[in-house]
mmCIF file of N, CA and C in Angstrom:
data_model
loop_
_atom_site.group_PDB
_atom_site.id
_atom_site.type_symbol
_atom_site.label_atom_id
_atom_site.label_comp_id
_atom_site.label_asym_id
_atom_site.label_seq_id
_atom_site.Cartn_x
_atom_site.Cartn_y
_atom_site.Cartn_z
ATOM 1 N N MET G 1150 85.852 139.300 30.779
ATOM 2 C CA MET G 1150 86.693 140.426 30.447
ATOM 3 C C MET G 1150 88.148 140.020 30.655
ATOM 4 N N THR G 1151 88.990 140.318 29.674
ATOM 5 C CA THR G 1151 90.406 140.027 29.818
ATOM 6 C C THR G 1151 91.165 141.335 29.989
ATOM 7 N N THR G 1152 92.259 141.242 30.727
ATOM 8 C CA THR G 1152 93.098 142.410 30.959
ATOM 9 C C THR G 1152 94.504 142.089 30.520
ATOM 10 N N ASP G 1153 95.071 142.963 29.714
ATOM 11 C CA ASP G 1153 96.449 142.790 29.277
ATOM 12 C C ASP G 1153 97.359 143.426 30.311
ATOM 13 N N LEU G 1154 98.057 142.594 31.081
ATOM 14 C CA LEU G 1154 98.932 143.095 32.130
ATOM 15 C C LEU G 1154 100.330 143.405 31.624
ATOM 16 N N GLN G 1155 100.621 143.056 30.384
ATOM 17 C CA GLN G 1155 101.937 143.315 29.845
ATOM 18 C C GLN G 1155 102.090 144.810 29.535
ATOM 19 N N ALA G 1156 103.201 145.382 30.000
ATOM 20 C CA ALA G 1156 103.469 146.801 29.750
ATOM 21 C C ALA G 1156 103.770 147.016 28.277
ATOM 22 N N PRO G 1157 103.474 148.195 27.774
ATOM 23 C CA PRO G 1157 103.793 148.479 26.385
ATOM 24 C C PRO G 1157 105.306 148.403 26.153
ATOM 25 N N VAL G 1158 105.660 148.037 24.945
ATOM 26 C CA VAL G 1158 107.070 147.939 24.601
ATOM 27 C C VAL G 1158 107.652 149.350 24.534
ATOM 28 N N SER G 1159 108.765 149.539 25.208
ATOM 29 C CA SER G 1159 109.434 150.830 25.171
ATOM 30 C C SER G 1159 110.452 150.814 24.045
ATOM 31 N N GLU G 1160 110.316 151.758 23.140
ATOM 32 C CA GLU G 1160 111.152 151.799 21.946
ATOM 33 C C GLU G 1160 112.165 152.941 22.050
ATOM 34 N N ALA G 1161 113.359 152.694 21.537
ATOM 35 C CA ALA G 1161 114.402 153.712 21.531
ATOM 36 C C ALA G 1161 115.133 153.673 20.200
ATOM 37 N N VAL G 1162 115.699 154.802 19.839
ATOM 38 C CA VAL G 1162 116.450 154.930 18.591
ATOM 39 C C VAL G 1162 117.892 155.297 18.915
ATOM 40 N N ILE G 1163 118.804 154.640 18.217
ATOM 41 C CA ILE G 1163 120.216 155.005 18.285
ATOM 42 C C ILE G 1163 120.629 155.506 16.910
ATOM 43 N N VAL G 1164 121.046 156.761 16.856
ATOM 44 C CA VAL G 1164 121.562 157.349 15.629
ATOM 45 C C VAL G 1164 123.063 157.054 15.646
ATOM 46 N N PHE G 1165 123.502 156.183 14.736
ATOM 47 C CA PHE G 1165 124.864 155.640 14.764
ATOM 48 C C PHE G 1165 125.696 156.213 13.619
ATOM 49 N N ALA G 1166 126.827 156.819 13.975
ATOM 50 C CA ALA G 1166 127.683 157.445 12.968
ATOM 51 C C ALA G 1166 129.147 157.079 13.222
ATOM 52 N N HIS G 1167 129.998 157.477 12.300
ATOM 53 C CA HIS G 1167 131.414 157.110 12.368
ATOM 54 C C HIS G 1167 132.107 157.702 13.591
ATOM 55 N N GLY G 1168 132.061 158.992 13.752
ATOM 56 C CA GLY G 1168 132.757 159.671 14.835
ATOM 57 C C GLY G 1168 133.913 160.499 14.307
ATOM 58 N N SER G 1169 134.297 161.505 15.095
ATOM 59 C CA SER G 1169 135.390 162.397 14.720
ATOM 60 C C SER G 1169 135.930 163.061 15.972
ATOM 61 N N ARG G 1170 137.191 163.441 15.932
ATOM 62 C CA ARG G 1170 137.765 164.195 17.047
ATOM 63 C C ARG G 1170 137.244 165.630 17.063
ATOM 64 N N ASP G 1171 136.748 166.104 15.945
ATOM 65 C CA ASP G 1171 136.243 167.465 15.819
ATOM 66 C C ASP G 1171 134.831 167.542 16.413
ATOM 67 N N ALA G 1172 134.687 168.316 17.466
ATOM 68 C CA ALA G 1172 133.388 168.412 18.149
ATOM 69 C C ALA G 1172 132.282 168.941 17.238
ATOM 70 N N LEU G 1173 132.628 169.813 16.288
ATOM 71 C CA LEU G 1173 131.614 170.349 15.375
ATOM 72 C C LEU G 1173 131.055 169.294 14.441
ATOM 73 N N TRP G 1174 131.828 168.246 14.173
ATOM 74 C CA TRP G 1174 131.382 167.173 13.287
ATOM 75 C C TRP G 1174 130.116 166.519 13.819
ATOM 76 N N ARG G 1175 129.949 166.467 15.139
ATOM 77 C CA ARG G 1175 128.806 165.793 15.757
ATOM 78 C C ARG G 1175 127.485 166.544 15.567
ATOM 79 N N GLN G 1176 127.540 167.820 15.254
ATOM 80 C CA GLN G 1176 126.313 168.615 15.205
ATOM 81 C C GLN G 1176 125.236 168.051 14.279
ATOM 82 N N PRO G 1177 125.549 167.646 13.047
ATOM 83 C CA PRO G 1177 124.482 167.089 12.205
ATOM 84 C C PRO G 1177 123.921 165.773 12.753
ATOM 85 N N VAL G 1178 124.767 164.966 13.384
ATOM 86 C CA VAL G 1178 124.310 163.704 13.972
ATOM 87 C C VAL G 1178 123.334 164.004 15.105
ATOM 88 N N GLU G 1179 123.717 164.937 15.963
ATOM 89 C CA GLU G 1179 122.852 165.316 17.073
ATOM 90 C C GLU G 1179 121.580 165.999 16.595
ATOM 91 N N ALA G 1180 121.659 166.691 15.451
ATOM 92 C CA ALA G 1180 120.459 167.312 14.876
ATOM 93 C C ALA G 1180 119.463 166.248 14.429
ATOM 94 N N VAL G 1181 119.956 165.143 13.881
ATOM 95 C CA VAL G 1181 119.065 164.041 13.492
ATOM 96 C C VAL G 1181 118.390 163.476 14.745
ATOM 97 N N ALA G 1182 119.170 163.262 15.791
ATOM 98 C CA ALA G 1182 118.597 162.740 17.038
ATOM 99 C C ALA G 1182 117.543 163.694 17.595
ATOM 100 N N GLN G 1183 117.822 164.981 17.558
ATOM 101 C CA GLN G 1183 116.859 165.965 18.054
ATOM 102 C C GLN G 1183 115.579 165.950 17.227
ATOM 103 N N ARG G 1184 115.713 165.793 15.927
ATOM 104 C CA ARG G 1184 114.518 165.751 15.065
ATOM 105 C C ARG G 1184 113.683 164.508 15.346
ATOM 106 N N VAL G 1185 114.343 163.380 15.631
ATOM 107 C CA VAL G 1185 113.601 162.171 16.024
ATOM 108 C C VAL G 1185 112.805 162.464 17.292
ATOM 109 N N ARG G 1186 113.429 163.128 18.257
ATOM 110 C CA ARG G 1186 112.731 163.475 19.506
ATOM 111 C C ARG G 1186 111.504 164.352 19.235
ATOM 112 N N GLU G 1187 111.655 165.288 18.311
ATOM 113 C CA GLU G 1187 110.540 166.173 17.972
ATOM 114 C C GLU G 1187 109.407 165.413 17.294
ATOM 115 N N LEU G 1188 109.759 164.467 16.424
ATOM 116 C CA LEU G 1188 108.751 163.706 15.695
ATOM 117 C C LEU G 1188 108.099 162.626 16.544
ATOM 118 N N GLN G 1189 108.838 162.063 17.496
ATOM 119 C CA GLN G 1189 108.340 160.984 18.369
ATOM 120 C C GLN G 1189 108.701 161.302 19.812
ATOM 121 N N PRO G 1190 108.000 162.226 20.457
ATOM 122 C CA PRO G 1190 108.371 162.652 21.806
ATOM 123 C C PRO G 1190 108.420 161.519 22.838
ATOM 124 N N ALA G 1191 107.682 160.450 22.628
ATOM 125 C CA ALA G 1191 107.686 159.343 23.588
ATOM 126 C C ALA G 1191 108.864 158.396 23.387
ATOM 127 N N CYS G 1192 109.617 158.593 22.329
ATOM 128 C CA CYS G 1192 110.724 157.700 21.988
ATOM 129 C C CYS G 1192 112.031 158.231 22.577
ATOM 130 N N SER G 1193 112.769 157.359 23.244
ATOM 131 C CA SER G 1193 114.095 157.727 23.728
ATOM 132 C C SER G 1193 115.075 157.666 22.565
ATOM 133 N N VAL G 1194 116.038 158.590 22.543
ATOM 134 C CA VAL G 1194 116.990 158.675 21.442
ATOM 135 C C VAL G 1194 118.389 158.925 22.000
ATOM 136 N N SER G 1195 119.354 158.257 21.397
ATOM 137 C CA SER G 1195 120.746 158.482 21.749
ATOM 138 C C SER G 1195 121.589 158.441 20.485
ATOM 139 N N CYS G 1196 122.684 159.177 20.497
ATOM 140 C CA CYS G 1196 123.678 159.069 19.431
ATOM 141 C C CYS G 1196 124.728 158.070 19.889
ATOM 142 N N ALA G 1197 125.359 157.398 18.934
ATOM 143 C CA ALA G 1197 126.472 156.495 19.223
ATOM 144 C C ALA G 1197 127.456 156.595 18.069
ATOM 145 N N TYR G 1198 128.705 156.278 18.386
ATOM 146 C CA TYR G 1198 129.761 156.468 17.398
ATOM 147 C C TYR G 1198 130.644 155.238 17.318
ATOM 148 N N LEU G 1199 131.125 154.973 16.115
ATOM 149 C CA LEU G 1199 131.994 153.832 15.873
ATOM 150 C C LEU G 1199 133.362 154.044 16.504
ATOM 151 N N GLU G 1200 133.894 155.248 16.370
ATOM 152 C CA GLU G 1200 135.224 155.521 16.921
ATOM 153 C C GLU G 1200 135.430 157.020 17.091
ATOM 154 N N LEU G 1201 136.460 157.371 17.805
ATOM 155 C CA LEU G 1201 136.953 158.733 17.973
ATOM 156 C C LEU G 1201 136.126 159.623 18.891
ATOM 157 N N CYS G 1202 134.933 159.224 19.269
ATOM 158 C CA CYS G 1202 134.162 159.966 20.264
ATOM 159 C C CYS G 1202 133.176 159.015 20.930
ATOM 160 N N GLU G 1203 132.558 159.489 21.965
ATOM 161 C CA GLU G 1203 131.673 158.643 22.766
ATOM 162 C C GLU G 1203 130.275 159.232 22.787
ATOM 163 N N PRO G 1204 129.296 158.370 23.091
ATOM 164 C CA PRO G 1204 129.402 156.975 23.494
ATOM 165 C C PRO G 1204 129.518 156.038 22.293
ATOM 166 N N ASP G 1205 130.042 154.854 22.541
ATOM 167 C CA ASP G 1205 130.023 153.833 21.498
ATOM 168 C C ASP G 1205 128.656 153.163 21.512
ATOM 169 N N LEU G 1206 128.442 152.258 20.575
ATOM 170 C CA LEU G 1206 127.125 151.625 20.425
ATOM 171 C C LEU G 1206 126.709 150.868 21.685
ATOM 172 N N MET G 1207 127.618 150.112 22.272
ATOM 173 C CA MET G 1207 127.286 149.318 23.454
ATOM 174 C C MET G 1207 126.881 150.214 24.632
ATOM 175 N N HIS G 1208 127.615 151.295 24.848
ATOM 176 C CA HIS G 1208 127.284 152.185 25.966
ATOM 177 C C HIS G 1208 125.969 152.936 25.730
ATOM 178 N N ALA G 1209 125.734 153.369 24.505
ATOM 179 C CA ALA G 1209 124.462 154.041 24.202
ATOM 180 C C ALA G 1209 123.300 153.081 24.415
ATOM 181 N N ALA G 1210 123.446 151.863 23.935
ATOM 182 C CA ALA G 1210 122.385 150.857 24.107
ATOM 183 C C ALA G 1210 122.173 150.544 25.580
ATOM 184 N N ALA G 1211 123.251 150.385 26.332
ATOM 185 C CA ALA G 1211 123.133 150.071 27.763
ATOM 186 C C ALA G 1211 122.357 151.159 28.496
ATOM 187 N N GLY G 1212 122.613 152.409 28.147
ATOM 188 C CA GLY G 1212 121.881 153.499 28.780
ATOM 189 C C GLY G 1212 120.395 153.465 28.463
ATOM 190 N N LEU G 1213 120.069 153.219 27.205
ATOM 191 C CA LEU G 1213 118.658 153.167 26.801
ATOM 192 C C LEU G 1213 117.948 151.955 27.406
ATOM 193 N N ILE G 1214 118.625 150.815 27.412
ATOM 194 C CA ILE G 1214 118.033 149.602 27.984
ATOM 195 C C ILE G 1214 117.864 149.763 29.489
ATOM 196 N N GLY G 1215 118.846 150.371 30.129
ATOM 197 C CA GLY G 1215 118.741 150.639 31.559
ATOM 198 C C GLY G 1215 117.582 151.549 31.903
ATOM 199 N N ALA G 1216 117.209 152.400 30.948
ATOM 200 C CA ALA G 1216 116.072 153.302 31.144
ATOM 201 C C ALA G 1216 114.745 152.659 30.743
ATOM 202 N N GLY G 1217 114.781 151.382 30.335
ATOM 203 C CA GLY G 1217 113.541 150.666 30.057
ATOM 204 C C GLY G 1217 113.285 150.284 28.614
ATOM 205 N N ALA G 1218 114.170 150.612 27.712
ATOM 206 C CA ALA G 1218 113.939 150.252 26.307
ATOM 207 C C ALA G 1218 114.004 148.742 26.129
ATOM 208 N N ARG G 1219 113.055 148.198 25.400
ATOM 209 C CA ARG G 1219 113.040 146.771 25.088
ATOM 210 C C ARG G 1219 113.076 146.531 23.584
ATOM 211 N N ARG G 1220 113.068 147.619 22.833
ATOM 212 C CA ARG G 1220 113.223 147.552 21.380
ATOM 213 C C ARG G 1220 114.123 148.701 20.959
ATOM 214 N N LEU G 1221 115.210 148.370 20.285
ATOM 215 C CA LEU G 1221 116.140 149.378 19.791
ATOM 216 C C LEU G 1221 116.094 149.416 18.271
ATOM 217 N N ILE G 1222 116.076 150.607 17.740
ATOM 218 C CA ILE G 1222 116.191 150.817 16.306
ATOM 219 C C ILE G 1222 117.507 151.543 16.089
ATOM 220 N N VAL G 1223 118.372 150.964 15.277
ATOM 221 C CA VAL G 1223 119.671 151.566 14.982
ATOM 222 C C VAL G 1223 119.621 152.139 13.577
ATOM 223 N N LEU G 1224 119.899 153.439 13.472
ATOM 224 C CA LEU G 1224 119.942 154.110 12.180
ATOM 225 C C LEU G 1224 121.391 154.438 11.850
ATOM 226 N N PRO G 1225 122.000 153.714 10.907
ATOM 227 C CA PRO G 1225 123.382 154.005 10.520
ATOM 228 C C PRO G 1225 123.441 155.237 9.603
ATOM 229 N N LEU G 1226 124.134 156.269 10.066
ATOM 230 C CA LEU G 1226 124.279 157.482 9.260
ATOM 231 C C LEU G 1226 125.523 157.382 8.384
ATOM 232 N N PHE G 1227 125.500 156.413 7.481
ATOM 233 C CA PHE G 1227 126.583 156.231 6.527
ATOM 234 C C PHE G 1227 126.029 156.503 5.144
ATOM 235 N N ILE G 1228 126.714 157.381 4.404
ATOM 236 C CA ILE G 1228 126.287 157.666 3.032
ATOM 237 C C ILE G 1228 126.661 156.508 2.120
ATOM 238 N N GLY G 1229 127.889 156.040 2.241
ATOM 239 C CA GLY G 1229 128.332 154.886 1.471
ATOM 240 C C GLY G 1229 128.227 153.628 2.308
ATOM 241 N N VAL G 1230 127.984 152.521 1.666
ATOM 242 C CA VAL G 1230 127.871 151.248 2.372
ATOM 243 C C VAL G 1230 129.230 150.551 2.265
ATOM 244 N N GLY G 1231 130.195 151.106 2.997
ATOM 245 C CA GLY G 1231 131.545 150.573 2.986
ATOM 246 C C GLY G 1231 131.767 149.577 4.109
ATOM 247 N N LYS G 1232 133.020 149.415 4.463
ATOM 248 C CA LYS G 1232 133.436 148.432 5.461
ATOM 249 C C LYS G 1232 132.729 148.623 6.806
ATOM 250 N N HIS G 1233 132.549 149.867 7.221
ATOM 251 C CA HIS G 1233 131.911 150.094 8.519
ATOM 252 C C HIS G 1233 130.480 149.555 8.542
ATOM 253 N N ALA G 1234 129.744 149.797 7.477
ATOM 254 C CA ALA G 1234 128.356 149.331 7.414
ATOM 255 C C ALA G 1234 128.271 147.831 7.153
ATOM 256 N N ARG G 1235 129.170 147.315 6.322
ATOM 257 C CA ARG G 1235 129.112 145.900 5.938
ATOM 258 C C ARG G 1235 129.757 144.975 6.963
ATOM 259 N N GLU G 1236 130.808 145.418 7.632
ATOM 260 C CA GLU G 1236 131.559 144.520 8.511
ATOM 261 C C GLU G 1236 131.543 144.939 9.980
ATOM 262 N N ASP G 1237 131.891 146.203 10.250
ATOM 263 C CA ASP G 1237 132.006 146.639 11.641
ATOM 264 C C ASP G 1237 130.662 146.643 12.366
ATOM 265 N N LEU G 1238 129.651 147.223 11.751
ATOM 266 C CA LEU G 1238 128.344 147.304 12.397
ATOM 267 C C LEU G 1238 127.753 145.921 12.688
ATOM 268 N N PRO G 1239 127.774 144.970 11.759
ATOM 269 C CA PRO G 1239 127.242 143.640 12.093
ATOM 270 C C PRO G 1239 127.955 142.986 13.286
ATOM 271 N N LEU G 1240 129.266 143.174 13.404
ATOM 272 C CA LEU G 1240 129.983 142.613 14.560
ATOM 273 C C LEU G 1240 129.542 143.275 15.860
ATOM 274 N N LEU G 1241 129.366 144.581 15.831
ATOM 275 C CA LEU G 1241 128.895 145.289 17.018
ATOM 276 C C LEU G 1241 127.482 144.851 17.396
ATOM 277 N N LEU G 1242 126.644 144.651 16.396
ATOM 278 C CA LEU G 1242 125.270 144.213 16.662
ATOM 279 C C LEU G 1242 125.239 142.794 17.233
ATOM 280 N N GLU G 1243 126.142 141.960 16.778
ATOM 281 C CA GLU G 1243 126.243 140.609 17.321
ATOM 282 C C GLU G 1243 126.605 140.661 18.808
ATOM 283 N N GLN G 1244 127.539 141.513 19.164
ATOM 284 C CA GLN G 1244 127.914 141.686 20.575
ATOM 285 C C GLN G 1244 126.737 142.229 21.381
ATOM 286 N N LEU G 1245 126.022 143.157 20.804
ATOM 287 C CA LEU G 1245 124.877 143.764 21.476
ATOM 288 C C LEU G 1245 123.765 142.752 21.715
ATOM 289 N N THR G 1246 123.454 141.950 20.714
ATOM 290 C CA THR G 1246 122.390 140.952 20.880
ATOM 291 C C THR G 1246 122.811 139.850 21.850
ATOM 292 N N SER G 1247 124.097 139.545 21.914
ATOM 293 C CA SER G 1247 124.573 138.567 22.901
ATOM 294 C C SER G 1247 124.446 139.114 24.310
ATOM 295 N N ALA G 1248 124.742 140.395 24.476
ATOM 296 C CA ALA G 1248 124.682 141.016 25.802
ATOM 297 C C ALA G 1248 123.246 141.249 26.260
ATOM 298 N N TYR G 1249 122.322 141.480 25.314
ATOM 299 C CA TYR G 1249 120.927 141.804 25.650
ATOM 300 C C TYR G 1249 119.965 140.957 24.810
ATOM 301 N N PRO G 1250 119.924 139.651 25.048
ATOM 302 C CA PRO G 1250 119.061 138.798 24.218
ATOM 303 C C PRO G 1250 117.570 139.096 24.368
ATOM 304 N N GLU G 1251 117.190 139.758 25.442
ATOM 305 C CA GLU G 1251 115.775 140.060 25.672
ATOM 306 C C GLU G 1251 115.307 141.302 24.912
ATOM 307 N N VAL G 1252 116.230 141.999 24.279
ATOM 308 C CA VAL G 1252 115.913 143.233 23.570
ATOM 309 C C VAL G 1252 115.835 142.960 22.065
ATOM 310 N N THR G 1253 114.798 143.472 21.427
ATOM 311 C CA THR G 1253 114.659 143.371 19.982
ATOM 312 C C THR G 1253 115.443 144.511 19.346
ATOM 313 N N ILE G 1254 116.338 144.169 18.432
ATOM 314 C CA ILE G 1254 117.169 145.175 17.781
ATOM 315 C C ILE G 1254 116.885 145.150 16.285
ATOM 316 N N THR G 1255 116.487 146.299 15.766
ATOM 317 C CA THR G 1255 116.213 146.461 14.350
ATOM 318 C C THR G 1255 117.227 147.440 13.784
ATOM 319 N N VAL G 1256 117.850 147.074 12.686
ATOM 320 C CA VAL G 1256 118.818 147.954 12.044
ATOM 321 C C VAL G 1256 118.221 148.447 10.732
ATOM 322 N N ARG G 1257 118.115 149.732 10.623
ATOM 323 C CA ARG G 1257 117.650 150.324 9.382
ATOM 324 C C ARG G 1257 118.783 150.271 8.353
ATOM 325 N N PRO G 1258 118.457 150.344 7.074
ATOM 326 C CA PRO G 1258 119.525 150.445 6.060
ATOM 327 C C PRO G 1258 120.310 151.738 6.272
ATOM 328 N N ALA G 1259 121.561 151.739 5.837
ATOM 329 C CA ALA G 1259 122.366 152.956 5.892
ATOM 330 C C ALA G 1259 121.625 154.063 5.146
ATOM 331 N N VAL G 1260 121.694 155.285 5.666
ATOM 332 C CA VAL G 1260 120.912 156.374 5.080
ATOM 333 C C VAL G 1260 121.251 156.622 3.611
ATOM 334 N N GLY G 1261 122.471 156.298 3.204
ATOM 335 C CA GLY G 1261 122.868 156.482 1.815
ATOM 336 C C GLY G 1261 122.132 155.580 0.843
ATOM 337 N N GLU G 1262 121.432 154.581 1.360
ATOM 338 C CA GLU G 1262 120.648 153.682 0.515
ATOM 339 C C GLU G 1262 119.210 154.155 0.332
ATOM 340 N N ASP G 1263 118.810 155.175 1.096
ATOM 341 C CA ASP G 1263 117.430 155.644 1.066
ATOM 342 C C ASP G 1263 117.184 156.517 -0.165
ATOM 343 N N LEU G 1264 116.226 156.113 -0.996
ATOM 344 C CA LEU G 1264 115.948 156.858 -2.226
ATOM 345 C C LEU G 1264 115.482 158.283 -1.955
ATOM 346 N N GLY G 1265 114.777 158.486 -0.862
ATOM 347 C CA GLY G 1265 114.338 159.837 -0.506
ATOM 348 C C GLY G 1265 115.513 160.742 -0.183
ATOM 349 N N LEU G 1266 116.490 160.204 0.515
ATOM 350 C CA LEU G 1266 117.680 160.996 0.833
ATOM 351 C C LEU G 1266 118.509 161.246 -0.417
ATOM 352 N N ILE G 1267 118.634 160.243 -1.267
ATOM 353 C CA ILE G 1267 119.364 160.426 -2.528
ATOM 354 C C ILE G 1267 118.701 161.527 -3.347
ATOM 355 N N ASP G 1268 117.389 161.505 -3.409
ATOM 356 C CA ASP G 1268 116.650 162.527 -4.141
ATOM 357 C C ASP G 1268 116.867 163.907 -3.512
ATOM 358 N N ALA G 1269 116.816 163.987 -2.182
ATOM 359 C CA ALA G 1269 117.024 165.268 -1.503
ATOM 360 C C ALA G 1269 118.424 165.827 -1.780
ATOM 361 N N MET G 1270 119.430 164.977 -1.768
ATOM 362 C CA MET G 1270 120.794 165.433 -2.048
ATOM 363 C C MET G 1270 120.917 165.905 -3.505
ATOM 364 N N ALA G 1271 120.280 165.194 -4.413
ATOM 365 C CA ALA G 1271 120.322 165.615 -5.821
ATOM 366 C C ALA G 1271 119.626 166.971 -5.984
ATOM 367 N N ARG G 1272 118.527 167.156 -5.297
ATOM 368 C CA ARG G 1272 117.805 168.432 -5.370
ATOM 369 C C ARG G 1272 118.634 169.571 -4.773
ATOM 370 N N LEU G 1273 119.391 169.279 -3.723
ATOM 371 C CA LEU G 1273 120.295 170.292 -3.169
ATOM 372 C C LEU G 1273 121.360 170.682 -4.202
ATOM 373 N N ALA G 1274 121.809 169.708 -4.956
ATOM 374 C CA ALA G 1274 122.848 169.966 -5.963
ATOM 375 C C ALA G 1274 122.357 170.891 -7.074
ATOM 376 N N ILE G 1275 121.105 170.742 -7.460
ATOM 377 C CA ILE G 1275 120.599 171.535 -8.578
ATOM 378 C C ILE G 1275 119.839 172.797 -8.126
ATOM 379 N N GLY G 1276 119.728 172.946 -6.817
ATOM 380 C CA GLY G 1276 119.120 174.156 -6.284
ATOM 381 C C GLY G 1276 117.651 174.097 -6.304
#
């Protein structure tokens, strides 16, 4: 009989968005994080922001890793795949992987690239 002594991998999600000084701007971002919690109650979730509000990506990741996460999934909430998605995010991820080489980091495509979301937005437009 063999026994697997390795603990299960703890997975966490970071919902990553641009950021704004307007506190109301964060509500949809936090709503996405809350929905992830509802769909995956065992999964830890944090929001992170590129600028103008906190936490930033490194601090959000540090909190999740400190709580035991060994796999991070980053969901970029960018509709367009502009400079932030193409240049800023990869640099931040490079810093993150250097700081936490033992953690597996998966980056989902920007939400604006998802055909399901594109379809949902088009359906909202036509009612």
